[in-house]
Amino acid sequence: MTAEQEIVRLTLPVGERDHIQGPATAPVTLVEYGDYECPHCGRAYPIVKHVQQRLDNRLRFVFRNFPLAESHPHAEHAAEAAEAAAAQGHFWEMHDALFENQRALGDEHLVRYAAAHGLDRERFTGDMSEHTYAPRVREDFMSGVRSGVNGTPTFFINGVRYDDSWDAETLLAALQAASGA
Amino acid sequence: MTTHPESTGTPLPAGTPAPDFSLHSTPDQAVRLSEFRGQPVILAFYPADWSPVCGDQMSLYNSILPEFQRLGAELIGISVDGIWCHLAFAKDRNLHFPLLADFEPKGAVARAYGAYRAEDGTTARALFVIDAEGVIRWSHVSPVGVNPGAEGILAALEALQKGSVPA
């Protein structure tokens, strides 16, 4: 099977619109398409933290939304909540809160996480009820579809879809290889 | 219906008229392919309800459904599972498109499309994009364990749309 595996590339390059951790000059960029309610993404969350810690400033990490809303009833709102938090400069705090509380993603929980991270509550609830960031979430989702994302989580290393196992050891080794270390 | 000699061989290629068929979508409702003449149809053959990869593939297509509709296309899932199995599966996954039962004679439609796996007794993971005139314009078979995603389908539908726009 590996012999006929095609190389699948990220069609939307990492840029200004993205939520990014790590320096732009890092030799490796890891992009994750994820769903806050997906249990596999929940398992991947500490693994990503682990590889970030190990690679430190040699790694740039980008998270994009890929909510499978028909399978996960809270995934779409959770993604919008992260984007609403981003608009107030707190994307990563919300991203972490969502993955650390995957079983509590109801709208009332989202407001609580927003408040806990010092977001303007009125602006946040307004953005949520107006679905201000739904187009942004859809844009992420479609960029994933066009890049061959077929489930969550899907990772891209330096723009190429990573189809191997994402257990900590294998992922770290792949990232280290890509960083030339 | 024509029978395809190779039951596990290659899928019918682009340019082939799509074999017509009528299969049940519910216990008392049948869907005939030729009823969709005038609009593109996506046929998604998949090996089985409930197996984890299929679930993901069908759930993914469910989420992309608005995009398929924007391109004017109808999505149809097909496997050899019986109709009651399909109904339970569609309800569990909240699917908003029909699943057809290629159940009796088993896999006959899949065989006609070159999308049957005789060794497993299941449909292959095969995709067909059929144009408004009923001609296959794109086909693709994935390894059973690999979810093919939707990029190929969208690219094929966009090519159809471009082709239909008068120059």
PDB file of N, CA and C in Angstrom, chain A residues 20-30 47-61 172 175-176 179 181:
ATOM      1  N   ILE A  20      -1.287  30.539  15.284  1.00  0.00           N
ATOM      2  CA  ILE A  20       0.059  29.972  15.201  1.00  0.00           C
ATOM      3  C   ILE A  20       0.761  30.041  16.549  1.00  0.00           C
ATOM      4  N   GLN A  21       1.423  28.936  16.912  1.00  0.00           N
ATOM      5  CA  GLN A  21       2.337  28.940  18.052  1.00  0.00           C
ATOM      6  C   GLN A  21       3.718  28.599  17.516  1.00  0.00           C
ATOM      7  N   GLY A  22       4.716  29.320  17.995  1.00  0.00           N
ATOM      8  CA  GLY A  22       6.086  29.049  17.548  1.00  0.00           C
ATOM      9  C   GLY A  22       6.507  30.031  16.482  1.00  0.00           C
ATOM     10  N   PRO A  23       7.819  30.167  16.293  1.00  0.00           N
ATOM     11  CA  PRO A  23       8.345  31.204  15.399  1.00  0.00           C
ATOM     12  C   PRO A  23       8.125  30.901  13.912  1.00  0.00           C
ATOM     13  N   ALA A  24       7.933  31.951  13.138  1.00  0.00           N
ATOM     14  CA  ALA A  24       7.743  31.806  11.689  1.00  0.00           C
ATOM     15  C   ALA A  24       8.982  31.216  11.041  1.00  0.00           C
ATOM     16  N   THR A  25      10.121  31.362  11.694  1.00  0.00           N
ATOM     17  CA  THR A  25      11.385  30.875  11.125  1.00  0.00           C
ATOM     18  C   THR A  25      11.657  29.415  11.482  1.00  0.00           C
ATOM     19  N   ALA A  26      10.759  28.781  12.223  1.00  0.00           N
ATOM     20  CA  ALA A  26      10.971  27.388  12.631  1.00  0.00           C
ATOM     21  C   ALA A  26      11.137  26.497  11.405  1.00  0.00           C
ATOM     22  N   PRO A  27      12.042  25.521  11.475  1.00  0.00           N
ATOM     23  CA  PRO A  27      12.247  24.648  10.316  1.00  0.00           C
ATOM     24  C   PRO A  27      11.086  23.679  10.044  1.00  0.00           C
ATOM     25  N   VAL A  28      10.246  23.448  11.061  1.00  0.00           N
ATOM     26  CA  VAL A  28       9.119  22.530  10.853  1.00  0.00           C
ATOM     27  C   VAL A  28       7.809  23.223  11.200  1.00  0.00           C
ATOM     28  N   THR A  29       6.821  23.045  10.326  1.00  0.00           N
ATOM     29  CA  THR A  29       5.471  23.528  10.605  1.00  0.00           C
ATOM     30  C   THR A  29       4.533  22.327  10.659  1.00  0.00           C
ATOM     31  N   LEU A  30       3.817  22.228  11.773  1.00  0.00           N
ATOM     32  CA  LEU A  30       2.826  21.166  11.947  1.00  0.00           C
ATOM     33  C   LEU A  30       1.446  21.813  11.919  1.00  0.00           C
ATOM     34  N   ILE A  47      -0.389  15.033  23.088  1.00  0.00           N
ATOM     35  CA  ILE A  47       0.752  14.592  22.271  1.00  0.00           C
ATOM     36  C   ILE A  47       1.349  15.788  21.527  1.00  0.00           C
ATOM     37  N   VAL A  48       0.467  16.649  21.013  1.00  0.00           N
ATOM     38  CA  VAL A  48       0.946  17.861  20.343  1.00  0.00           C
ATOM     39  C   VAL A  48       1.709  18.734  21.338  1.00  0.00           C
ATOM     40  N   LYS A  49       1.147  18.883  22.551  1.00  0.00           N
ATOM     41  CA  LYS A  49       1.841  19.670  23.590  1.00  0.00           C
ATOM     42  C   LYS A  49       3.235  19.087  23.830  1.00  0.00           C
ATOM     43  N   HIS A  50       3.286  17.759  23.891  1.00  0.00           N
ATOM     44  CA  HIS A  50       4.549  17.074  24.163  1.00  0.00           C
ATOM     45  C   HIS A  50       5.584  17.371  23.070  1.00  0.00           C
ATOM     46  N   VAL A  51       5.187  17.237  21.815  1.00  0.00           N
ATOM     47  CA  VAL A  51       6.170  17.471  20.747  1.00  0.00           C
ATOM     48  C   VAL A  51       6.552  18.959  20.672  1.00  0.00           C
ATOM     49  N   GLN A  52       5.608  19.830  21.039  1.00  0.00           N
ATOM     50  CA  GLN A  52       5.929  21.264  21.055  1.00  0.00           C
ATOM     51  C   GLN A  52       7.027  21.540  22.089  1.00  0.00           C
ATOM     52  N   GLN A  53       6.871  20.874  23.256  1.00  0.00           N
ATOM     53  CA  GLN A  53       7.836  21.063  24.322  1.00  0.00           C
ATOM     54  C   GLN A  53       9.213  20.538  23.906  1.00  0.00           C
ATOM     55  N   ARG A  54       9.188  19.376  23.279  1.00  0.00           N
ATOM     56  CA  ARG A  54      10.457  18.751  22.896  1.00  0.00           C
ATOM     57  C   ARG A  54      11.184  19.545  21.805  1.00  0.00           C
ATOM     58  N   LEU A  55      10.429  20.054  20.837  1.00  0.00           N
ATOM     59  CA  LEU A  55      11.072  20.735  19.712  1.00  0.00           C
ATOM     60  C   LEU A  55      11.248  22.226  19.949  1.00  0.00           C
ATOM     61  N   ASP A  56      10.510  22.730  20.907  1.00  0.00           N
ATOM     62  CA  ASP A  56      10.615  24.135  21.324  1.00  0.00           C
ATOM     63  C   ASP A  56      10.536  25.071  20.102  1.00  0.00           C
ATOM     64  N   ASN A  57      11.515  25.947  19.945  1.00  0.00           N
ATOM     65  CA  ASN A  57      11.361  26.939  18.866  1.00  0.00           C
ATOM     66  C   ASN A  57      11.744  26.418  17.477  1.00  0.00           C
ATOM     67  N   ARG A  58      11.960  25.101  17.384  1.00  0.00           N
ATOM     68  CA  ARG A  58      12.183  24.527  16.056  1.00  0.00           C
ATOM     69  C   ARG A  58      10.849  24.135  15.418  1.00  0.00           C
ATOM     70  N   LEU A  59       9.755  24.304  16.189  1.00  0.00           N
ATOM     71  CA  LEU A  59       8.438  23.896  15.680  1.00  0.00           C
ATOM     72  C   LEU A  59       7.448  25.054  15.685  1.00  0.00           C
ATOM     73  N   ARG A  60       6.730  25.160  14.571  1.00  0.00           N
ATOM     74  CA  ARG A  60       5.610  26.104  14.477  1.00  0.00           C
ATOM     75  C   ARG A  60       4.351  25.250  14.367  1.00  0.00           C
ATOM     76  N   PHE A  61       3.368  25.508  15.233  1.00  0.00           N
ATOM     77  CA  PHE A  61       2.137  24.707  15.253  1.00  0.00           C
ATOM     78  C   PHE A  61       0.941  25.571  14.867  1.00  0.00           C
ATOM     79  N   LEU A 172       6.986  12.584  16.892  1.00  0.00           N
ATOM     80  CA  LEU A 172       8.198  13.329  17.234  1.00  0.00           C
ATOM     81  C   LEU A 172       9.324  12.991  16.255  1.00  0.00           C
ATOM     82  N   LEU A 175       8.729  14.686  12.958  1.00  0.00           N
ATOM     83  CA  LEU A 175       8.983  16.127  13.030  1.00  0.00           C
ATOM     84  C   LEU A 175      10.479  16.404  13.096  1.00  0.00           C
ATOM     85  N   GLN A 176      11.186  15.575  13.860  1.00  0.00           N
ATOM     86  CA  GLN A 176      12.632  15.755  13.971  1.00  0.00           C
ATOM     87  C   GLN A 176      13.296  15.524  12.621  1.00  0.00           C
ATOM     88  N   SER A 179      12.784  18.467  10.520  1.00  0.00           N
ATOM     89  CA  SER A 179      13.525  19.660  10.955  1.00  0.00           C
ATOM     90  C   SER A 179      15.001  19.534  10.619  1.00  0.00           C
ATOM     91  N   ALA A 181      17.040  17.675  12.147  1.00  0.00           N
ATOM     92  CA  ALA A 181      17.836  17.449  13.373  1.00  0.00           C
ATOM     93  C   ALA A 181      18.202  15.975  13.524  1.00  0.00           C
TER      94      ALA A 181
END
